Short mmCIF file of C-alpha atoms and ligand atoms in Angstrom, two decimals:
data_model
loop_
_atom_site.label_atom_id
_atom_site.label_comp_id
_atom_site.label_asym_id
_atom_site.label_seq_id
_atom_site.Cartn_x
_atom_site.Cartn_y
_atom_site.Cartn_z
CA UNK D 1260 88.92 106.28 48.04
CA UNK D 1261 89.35 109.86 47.01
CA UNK D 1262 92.36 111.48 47.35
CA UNK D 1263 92.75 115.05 49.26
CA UNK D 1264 95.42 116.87 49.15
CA UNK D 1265 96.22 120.41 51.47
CA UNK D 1266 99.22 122.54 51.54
CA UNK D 1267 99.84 125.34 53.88
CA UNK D 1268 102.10 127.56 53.70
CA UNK D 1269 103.87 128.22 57.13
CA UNK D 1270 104.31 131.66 58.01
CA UNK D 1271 103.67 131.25 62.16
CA UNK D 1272 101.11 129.62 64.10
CA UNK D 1273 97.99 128.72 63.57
CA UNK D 1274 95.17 130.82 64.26
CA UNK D 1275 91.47 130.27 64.72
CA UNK D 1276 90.20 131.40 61.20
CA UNK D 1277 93.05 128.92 60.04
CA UNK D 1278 91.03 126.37 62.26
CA UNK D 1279 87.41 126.42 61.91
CA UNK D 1280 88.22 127.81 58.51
CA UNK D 1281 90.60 124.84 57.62
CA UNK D 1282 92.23 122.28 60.07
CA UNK D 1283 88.70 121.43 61.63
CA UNK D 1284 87.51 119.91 58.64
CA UNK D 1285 90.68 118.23 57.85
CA UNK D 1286 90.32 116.26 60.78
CA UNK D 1287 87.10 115.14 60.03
CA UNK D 1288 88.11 114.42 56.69
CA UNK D 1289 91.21 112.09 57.50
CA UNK D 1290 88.21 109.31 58.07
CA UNK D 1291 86.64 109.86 54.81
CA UNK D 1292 89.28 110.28 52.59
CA UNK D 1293 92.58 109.36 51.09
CA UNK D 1294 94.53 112.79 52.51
CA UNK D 1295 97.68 113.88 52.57
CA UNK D 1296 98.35 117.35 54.40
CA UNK D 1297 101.77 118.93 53.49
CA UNK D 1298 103.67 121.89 54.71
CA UNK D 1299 104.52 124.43 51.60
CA UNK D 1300 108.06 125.54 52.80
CA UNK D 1301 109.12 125.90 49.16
CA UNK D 1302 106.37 128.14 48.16
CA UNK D 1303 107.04 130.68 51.39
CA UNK D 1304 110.41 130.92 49.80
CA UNK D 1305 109.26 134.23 47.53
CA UNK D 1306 109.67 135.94 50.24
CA UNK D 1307 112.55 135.22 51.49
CA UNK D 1308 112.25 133.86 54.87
CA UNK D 1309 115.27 133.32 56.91
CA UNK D 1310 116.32 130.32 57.50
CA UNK D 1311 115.94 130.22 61.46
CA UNK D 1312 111.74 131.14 60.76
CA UNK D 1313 111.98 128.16 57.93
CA UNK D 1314 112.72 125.33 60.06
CA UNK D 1315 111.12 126.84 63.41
CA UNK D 1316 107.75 127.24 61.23
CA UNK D 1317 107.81 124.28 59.70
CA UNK D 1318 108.08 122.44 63.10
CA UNK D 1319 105.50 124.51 64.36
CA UNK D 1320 102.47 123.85 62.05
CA UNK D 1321 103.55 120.30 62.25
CA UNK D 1322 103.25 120.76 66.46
CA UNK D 1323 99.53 122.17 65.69
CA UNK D 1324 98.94 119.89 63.06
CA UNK D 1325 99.00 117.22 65.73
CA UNK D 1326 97.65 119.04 68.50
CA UNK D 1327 94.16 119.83 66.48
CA UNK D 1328 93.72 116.48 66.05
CA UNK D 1329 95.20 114.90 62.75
CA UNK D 1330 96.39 111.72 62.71
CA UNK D 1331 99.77 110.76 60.84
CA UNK D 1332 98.73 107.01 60.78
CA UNK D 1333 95.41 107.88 58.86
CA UNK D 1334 96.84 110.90 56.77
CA UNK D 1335 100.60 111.56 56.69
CA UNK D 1336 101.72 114.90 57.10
CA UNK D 1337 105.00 116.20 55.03
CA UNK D 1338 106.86 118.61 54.50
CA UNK D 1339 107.24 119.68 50.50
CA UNK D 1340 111.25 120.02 50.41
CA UNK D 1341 111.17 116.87 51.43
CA UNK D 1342 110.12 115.34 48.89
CA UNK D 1343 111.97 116.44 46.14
CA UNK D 1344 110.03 114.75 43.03
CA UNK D 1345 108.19 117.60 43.06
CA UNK D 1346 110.48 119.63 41.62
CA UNK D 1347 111.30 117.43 38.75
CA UNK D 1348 107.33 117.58 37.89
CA UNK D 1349 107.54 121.72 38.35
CA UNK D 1350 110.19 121.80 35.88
CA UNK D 1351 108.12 119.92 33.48
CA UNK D 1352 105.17 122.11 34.41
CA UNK D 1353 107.27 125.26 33.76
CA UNK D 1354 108.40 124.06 30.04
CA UNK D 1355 104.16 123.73 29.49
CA UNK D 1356 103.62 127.55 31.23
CA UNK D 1357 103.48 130.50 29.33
CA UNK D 1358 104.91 134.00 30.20
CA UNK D 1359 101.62 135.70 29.22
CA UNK D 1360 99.00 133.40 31.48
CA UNK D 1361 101.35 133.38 34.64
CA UNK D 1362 101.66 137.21 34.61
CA UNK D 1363 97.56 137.47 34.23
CA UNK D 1364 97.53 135.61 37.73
CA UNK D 1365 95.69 137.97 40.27
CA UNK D 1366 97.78 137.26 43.23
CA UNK D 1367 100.75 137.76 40.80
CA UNK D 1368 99.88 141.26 39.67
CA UNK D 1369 99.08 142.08 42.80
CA UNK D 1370 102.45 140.79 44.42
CA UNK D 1371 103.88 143.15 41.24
CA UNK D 1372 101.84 146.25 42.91
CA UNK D 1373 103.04 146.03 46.20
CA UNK D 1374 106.36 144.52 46.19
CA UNK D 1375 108.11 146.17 43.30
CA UNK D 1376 111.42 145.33 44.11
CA UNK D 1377 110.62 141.93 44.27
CA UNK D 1378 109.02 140.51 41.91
CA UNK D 1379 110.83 137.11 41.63
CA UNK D 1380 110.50 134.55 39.17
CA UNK D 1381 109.65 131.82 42.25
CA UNK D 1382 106.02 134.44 42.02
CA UNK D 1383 105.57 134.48 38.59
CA UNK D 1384 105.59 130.25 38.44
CA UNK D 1385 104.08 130.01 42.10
CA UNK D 1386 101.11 128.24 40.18
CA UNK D 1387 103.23 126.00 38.39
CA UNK D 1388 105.04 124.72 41.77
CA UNK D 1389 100.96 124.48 43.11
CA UNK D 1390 100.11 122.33 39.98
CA UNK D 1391 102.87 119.88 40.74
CA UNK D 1392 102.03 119.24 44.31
CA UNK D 1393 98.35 118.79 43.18
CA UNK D 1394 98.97 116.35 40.23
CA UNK D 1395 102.09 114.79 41.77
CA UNK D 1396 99.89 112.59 43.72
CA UNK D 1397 96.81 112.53 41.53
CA UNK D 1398 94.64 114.56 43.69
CA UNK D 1399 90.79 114.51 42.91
CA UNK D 1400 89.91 117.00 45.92
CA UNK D 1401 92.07 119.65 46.95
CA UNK D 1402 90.11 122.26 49.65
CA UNK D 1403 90.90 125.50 48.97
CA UNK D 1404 89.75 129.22 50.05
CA UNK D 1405 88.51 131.10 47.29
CA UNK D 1406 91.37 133.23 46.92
CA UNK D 1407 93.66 129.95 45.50
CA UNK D 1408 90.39 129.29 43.02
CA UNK D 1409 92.49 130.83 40.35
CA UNK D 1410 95.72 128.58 40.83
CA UNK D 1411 93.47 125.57 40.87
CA UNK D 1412 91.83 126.80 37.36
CA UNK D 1413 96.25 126.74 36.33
CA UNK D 1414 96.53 123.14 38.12
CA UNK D 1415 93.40 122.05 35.56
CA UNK D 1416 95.25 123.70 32.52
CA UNK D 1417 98.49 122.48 33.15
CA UNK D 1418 96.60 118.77 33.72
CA UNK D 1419 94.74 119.75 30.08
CA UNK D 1420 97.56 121.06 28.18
CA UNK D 1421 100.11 118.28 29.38
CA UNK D 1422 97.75 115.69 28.29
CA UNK D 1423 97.04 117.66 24.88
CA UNK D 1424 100.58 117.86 24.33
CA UNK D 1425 101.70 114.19 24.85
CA UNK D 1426 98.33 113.04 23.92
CA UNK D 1427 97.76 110.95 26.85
CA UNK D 1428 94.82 110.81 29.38
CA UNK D 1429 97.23 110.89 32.24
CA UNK D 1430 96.71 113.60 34.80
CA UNK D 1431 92.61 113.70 35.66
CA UNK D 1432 92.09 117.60 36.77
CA UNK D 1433 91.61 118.36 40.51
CA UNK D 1434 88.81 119.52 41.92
CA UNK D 1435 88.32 122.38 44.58
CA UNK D 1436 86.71 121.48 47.66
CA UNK D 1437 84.38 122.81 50.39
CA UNK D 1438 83.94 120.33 52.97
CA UNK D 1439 81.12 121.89 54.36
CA UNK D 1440 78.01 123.58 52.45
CA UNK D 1441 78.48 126.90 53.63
CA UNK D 1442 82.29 128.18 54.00
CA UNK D 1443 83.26 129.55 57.45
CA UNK D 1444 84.32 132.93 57.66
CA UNK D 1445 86.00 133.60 61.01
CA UNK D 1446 85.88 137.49 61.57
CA UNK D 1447 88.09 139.98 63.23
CA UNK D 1448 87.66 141.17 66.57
CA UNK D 1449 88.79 144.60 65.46
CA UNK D 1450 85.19 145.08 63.69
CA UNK D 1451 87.31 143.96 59.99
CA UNK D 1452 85.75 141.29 58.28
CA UNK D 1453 88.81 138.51 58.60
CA UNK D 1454 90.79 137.19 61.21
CA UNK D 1455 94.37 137.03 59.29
CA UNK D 1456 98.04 137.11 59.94
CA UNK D 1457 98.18 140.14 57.31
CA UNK D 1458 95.22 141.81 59.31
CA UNK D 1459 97.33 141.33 62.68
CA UNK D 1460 93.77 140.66 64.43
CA UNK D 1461 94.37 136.90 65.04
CA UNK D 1462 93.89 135.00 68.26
CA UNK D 1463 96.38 131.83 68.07
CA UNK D 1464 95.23 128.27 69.10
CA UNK D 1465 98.70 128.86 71.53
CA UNK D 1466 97.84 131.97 72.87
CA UNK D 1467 98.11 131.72 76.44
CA UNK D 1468 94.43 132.36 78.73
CA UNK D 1469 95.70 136.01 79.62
CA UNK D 1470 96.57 137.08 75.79
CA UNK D 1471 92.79 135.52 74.94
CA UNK D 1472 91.16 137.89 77.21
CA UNK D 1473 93.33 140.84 76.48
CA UNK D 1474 92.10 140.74 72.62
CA UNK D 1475 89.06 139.47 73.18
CA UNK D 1476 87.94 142.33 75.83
CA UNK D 1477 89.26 144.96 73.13
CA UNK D 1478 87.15 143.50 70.24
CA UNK D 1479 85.40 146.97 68.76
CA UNK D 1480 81.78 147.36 69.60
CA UNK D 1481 79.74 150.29 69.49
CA UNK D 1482 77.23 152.35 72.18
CA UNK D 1483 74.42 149.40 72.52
CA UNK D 1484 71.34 148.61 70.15
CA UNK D 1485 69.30 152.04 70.34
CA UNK D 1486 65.89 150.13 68.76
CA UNK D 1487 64.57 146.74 69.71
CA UNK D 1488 65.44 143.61 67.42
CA UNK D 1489 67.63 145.91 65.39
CA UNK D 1490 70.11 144.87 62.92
CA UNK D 1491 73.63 144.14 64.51
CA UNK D 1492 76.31 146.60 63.16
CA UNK D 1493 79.26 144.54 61.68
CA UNK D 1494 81.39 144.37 64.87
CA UNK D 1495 78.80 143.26 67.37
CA UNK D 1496 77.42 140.62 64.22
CA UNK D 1497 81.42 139.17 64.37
CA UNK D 1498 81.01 139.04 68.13
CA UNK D 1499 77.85 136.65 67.92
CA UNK D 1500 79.64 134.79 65.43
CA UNK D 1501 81.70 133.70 67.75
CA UNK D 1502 79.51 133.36 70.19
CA UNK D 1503 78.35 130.63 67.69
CA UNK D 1504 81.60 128.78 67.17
CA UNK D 1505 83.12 128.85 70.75
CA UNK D 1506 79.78 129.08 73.26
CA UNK D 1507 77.40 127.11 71.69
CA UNK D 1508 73.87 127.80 71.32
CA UNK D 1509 72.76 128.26 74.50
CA UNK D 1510 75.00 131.18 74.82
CA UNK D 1511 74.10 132.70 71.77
CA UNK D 1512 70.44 132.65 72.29
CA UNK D 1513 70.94 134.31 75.43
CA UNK D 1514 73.20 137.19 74.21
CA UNK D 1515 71.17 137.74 71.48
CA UNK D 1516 67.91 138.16 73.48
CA UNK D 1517 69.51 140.69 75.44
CA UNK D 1518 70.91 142.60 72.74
CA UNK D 1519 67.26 142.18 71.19
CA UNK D 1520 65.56 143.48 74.35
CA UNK D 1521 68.61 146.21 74.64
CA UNK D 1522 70.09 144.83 77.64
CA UNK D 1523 73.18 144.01 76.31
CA UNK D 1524 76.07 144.57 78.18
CA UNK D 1525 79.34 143.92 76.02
CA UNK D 1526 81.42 143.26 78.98
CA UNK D 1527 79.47 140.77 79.96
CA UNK D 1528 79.30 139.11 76.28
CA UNK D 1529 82.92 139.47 75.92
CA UNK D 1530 83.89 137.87 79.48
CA UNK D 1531 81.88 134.85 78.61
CA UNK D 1532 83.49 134.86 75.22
CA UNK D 1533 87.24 134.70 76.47
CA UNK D 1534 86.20 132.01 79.00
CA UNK D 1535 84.98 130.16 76.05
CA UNK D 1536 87.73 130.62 73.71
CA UNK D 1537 90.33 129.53 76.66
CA UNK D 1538 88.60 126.51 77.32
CA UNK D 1539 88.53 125.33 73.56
CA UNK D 1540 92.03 126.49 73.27
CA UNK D 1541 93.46 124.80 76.30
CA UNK D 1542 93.81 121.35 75.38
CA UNK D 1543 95.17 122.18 71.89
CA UNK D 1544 97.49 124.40 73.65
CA UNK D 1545 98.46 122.06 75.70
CA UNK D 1546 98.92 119.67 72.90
CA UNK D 1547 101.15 121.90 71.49
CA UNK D 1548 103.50 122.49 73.93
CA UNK D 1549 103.71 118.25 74.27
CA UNK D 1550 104.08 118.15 70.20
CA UNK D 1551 106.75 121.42 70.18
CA UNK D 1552 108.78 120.04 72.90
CA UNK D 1553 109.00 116.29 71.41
CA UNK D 1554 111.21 117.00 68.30
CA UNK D 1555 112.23 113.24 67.92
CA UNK D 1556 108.56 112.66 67.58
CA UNK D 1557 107.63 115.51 65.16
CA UNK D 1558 110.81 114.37 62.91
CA UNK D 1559 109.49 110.78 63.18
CA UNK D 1560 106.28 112.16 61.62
CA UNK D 1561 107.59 114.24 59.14
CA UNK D 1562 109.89 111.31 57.96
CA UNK D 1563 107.03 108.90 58.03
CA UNK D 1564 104.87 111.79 55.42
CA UNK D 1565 108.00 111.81 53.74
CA UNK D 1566 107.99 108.17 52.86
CA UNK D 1567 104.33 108.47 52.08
CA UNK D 1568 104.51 110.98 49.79
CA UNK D 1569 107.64 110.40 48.13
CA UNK D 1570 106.59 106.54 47.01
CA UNK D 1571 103.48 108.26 45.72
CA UNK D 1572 105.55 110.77 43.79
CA UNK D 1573 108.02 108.38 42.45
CA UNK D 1574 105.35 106.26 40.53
CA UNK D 1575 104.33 109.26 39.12
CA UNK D 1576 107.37 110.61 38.25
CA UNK D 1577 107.94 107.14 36.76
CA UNK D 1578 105.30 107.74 34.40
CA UNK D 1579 105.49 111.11 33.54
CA UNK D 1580 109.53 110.64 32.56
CA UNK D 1581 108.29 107.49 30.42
CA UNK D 1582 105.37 109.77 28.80
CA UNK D 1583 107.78 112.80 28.15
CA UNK D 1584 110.32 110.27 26.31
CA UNK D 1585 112.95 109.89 29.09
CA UNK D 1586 114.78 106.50 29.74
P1 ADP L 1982 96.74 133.56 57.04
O1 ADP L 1982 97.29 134.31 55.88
O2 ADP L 1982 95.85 134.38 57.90
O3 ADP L 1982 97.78 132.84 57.82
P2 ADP L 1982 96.13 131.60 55.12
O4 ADP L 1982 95.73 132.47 54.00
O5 ADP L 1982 97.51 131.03 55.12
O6 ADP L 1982 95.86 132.39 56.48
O7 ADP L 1982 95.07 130.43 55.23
C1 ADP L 1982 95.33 129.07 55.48
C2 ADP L 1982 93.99 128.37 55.52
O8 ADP L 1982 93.15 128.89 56.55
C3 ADP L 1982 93.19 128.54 54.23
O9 ADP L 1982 92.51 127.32 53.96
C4 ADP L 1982 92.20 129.63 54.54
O10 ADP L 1982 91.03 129.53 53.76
C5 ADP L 1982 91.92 129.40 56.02
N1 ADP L 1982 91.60 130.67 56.69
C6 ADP L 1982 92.46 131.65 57.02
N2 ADP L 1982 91.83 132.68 57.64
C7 ADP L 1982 90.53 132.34 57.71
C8 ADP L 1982 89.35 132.97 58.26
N3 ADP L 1982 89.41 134.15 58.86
N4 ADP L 1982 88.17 132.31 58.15
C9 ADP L 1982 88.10 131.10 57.55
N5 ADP L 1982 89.16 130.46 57.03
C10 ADP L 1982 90.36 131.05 57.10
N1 LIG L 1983 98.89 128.31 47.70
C1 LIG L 1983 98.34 127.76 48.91
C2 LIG L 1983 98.04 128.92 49.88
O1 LIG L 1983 98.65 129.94 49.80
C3 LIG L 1983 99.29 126.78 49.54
C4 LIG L 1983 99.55 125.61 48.66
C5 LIG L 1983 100.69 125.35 47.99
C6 LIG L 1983 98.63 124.58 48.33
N2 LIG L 1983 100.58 124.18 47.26
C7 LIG L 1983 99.32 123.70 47.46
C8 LIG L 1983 97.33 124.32 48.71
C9 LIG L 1983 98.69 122.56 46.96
C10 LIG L 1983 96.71 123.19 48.20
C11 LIG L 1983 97.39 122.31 47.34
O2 LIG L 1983 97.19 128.75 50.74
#
């Protein structure tokens, strides 16, 4: 079976571009493949979290992890620091890297725009620390947005060059992976084009029914359609999408014809629309609050992914000592 591998980086909860963007397909994909999900603690580290928000964060997307529906037995769940192999394979990575192609990294020189004053060496080999995760446990598939597309091409190269330079066929080079033919794109309610922390415009899978309706009944829209079957504007288009991943079809069609005939009456749309949300969010809220409040259980997990991953990183590490010329 293929192996999948998925790190997240935990910087709060989880919101619903995170799901239908990410954790929705994971689920699915627990049944079809050989995946491992991991939390990338180490990795939020550039910025300096403290540590209070390291371990609460940690817990939490573990807590949603659950709650949305993936299954520890099938697909253990870790949490990177602990499993400390990796580190041993980043330092190997690092020796590989070179100065010049790490600082060519967008997300690098674009960390070097807008934080200045900290522009950390834990940035500059971020991709290095990615690669290791990745090839630690020989992962063919590894689904990724298209913003990490350019620390996968680095995962490839450091799976190339390391074979090159100990001329071995050792590490095979991982693939990114879209799940689904066409990506999801989860949109702000604030007429923006993506529901993200960053943005502030996210609705959280906990987000209690009150704080759903609240954002969803300020979502931007505009004056009404002024011409039959006109195009929608890009607020009112991020409504419908919605419409589409929370209310079904039913609901859609029936919006849509009214905004086609110029009947449309947002209030309406976006009453419907919170009502929806809630009731998808409920049980996985409710889930969460189980999950969150169970810490033996969540530390059982974590220990089990721990286990998981760390026999799968030892053999590795095994190899990759013997290859380099060690014991
Ligand atoms: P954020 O910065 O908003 O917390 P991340 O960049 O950490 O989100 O994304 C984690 C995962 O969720 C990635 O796989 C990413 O592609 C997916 N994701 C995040 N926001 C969206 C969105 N608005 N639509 C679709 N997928 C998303
Ligand atoms: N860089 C990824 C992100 O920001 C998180 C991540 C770290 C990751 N290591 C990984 C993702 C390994 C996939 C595989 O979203």
């Amino acid at each position: 079976m293929e192996r999948v591998i998925s790190g997240i980086r935990p910087t709060g909860n989880l919101h619903l571009g995170n799901y239908f963007g990410a954790v929705k397909s994971f689920v699915k994909m627990q049944d079809e493949y050989d995946c491992m999900f991991f939390i990338a603690d180490w990795h939020s580290l550039t910025t300096h979290p403290k540590p209070e928000n390291i371990r609460r964060s940690a817990k939490t997307i573990l807590a949603e992890y659950l709650a949305c529906g993936i299954d520890p037995e099938k697909a253990p769940i870790y949490i990177q620091s602990d499993v400390k192999q990796v580190l041993e394979l980043y330092l190997y990575f690092n020796m590989n890297a070179y100065l010049g192609e790490l600082e060519r990294v967008t997300s690098f020189k674009e960390k070097v725009r807008k934080q200045p004053d900290n522009v950390n060496a834990g940035l500059l080999t971020y991709p290095t620390l990615m690669a290791a995760d990745i090839l630690m446990h020989k992962a063919d598939k590894v689904p990724v947005g298209k913003d990490q597309e350019q620390n996968m091409e680095m995962a490839r190269l450091f799976a190339r060059r390391f074979n090159r330079i100990y001329e071995v066929e050792y590490f095979k080079e991982p693939q990114s992976f879209h799940y689904t033919a066409e990506a999801v794109k989860v949109p702000g309610l604030d007429g923006s084009g993506k529901m993200g922390k960053s943005e502030g415009n996210c609705i959280y899978l906990c987000d209690d029914e009150a704080t759903i309706r609240k954002k969803v009944m300020r979502a931007v829209t505009d004056a009404g359609p002024t011409e039959p079957n006109q195009e929608k504007p890009e607020p009112i288009k991020n409504l419908f999408t919605f419409l589409e991943l929370v209310s079904g079809k039913e609901a859609y069609d029936y919006y849509n014809e009214q905004y086609n005939t110029m009947q449309i009456r947002y209030g309406d749309l976006k009453k419907q629309l919170a009502a929806d949300i809630n009731a998808f969010c409920a049980p996985i809220r409710e889930k969460i609050q189980t999950y969150s409040a169970d810490d033996e259980y969540l530390q059982r997990v974590a220990r089990l992914g721990a286990e998981r991953a760390s026999e799968s990183a030892e053999k590795t590490l095994r190899e990759v000592r013997q290859i380099i010329g060690f014991r």
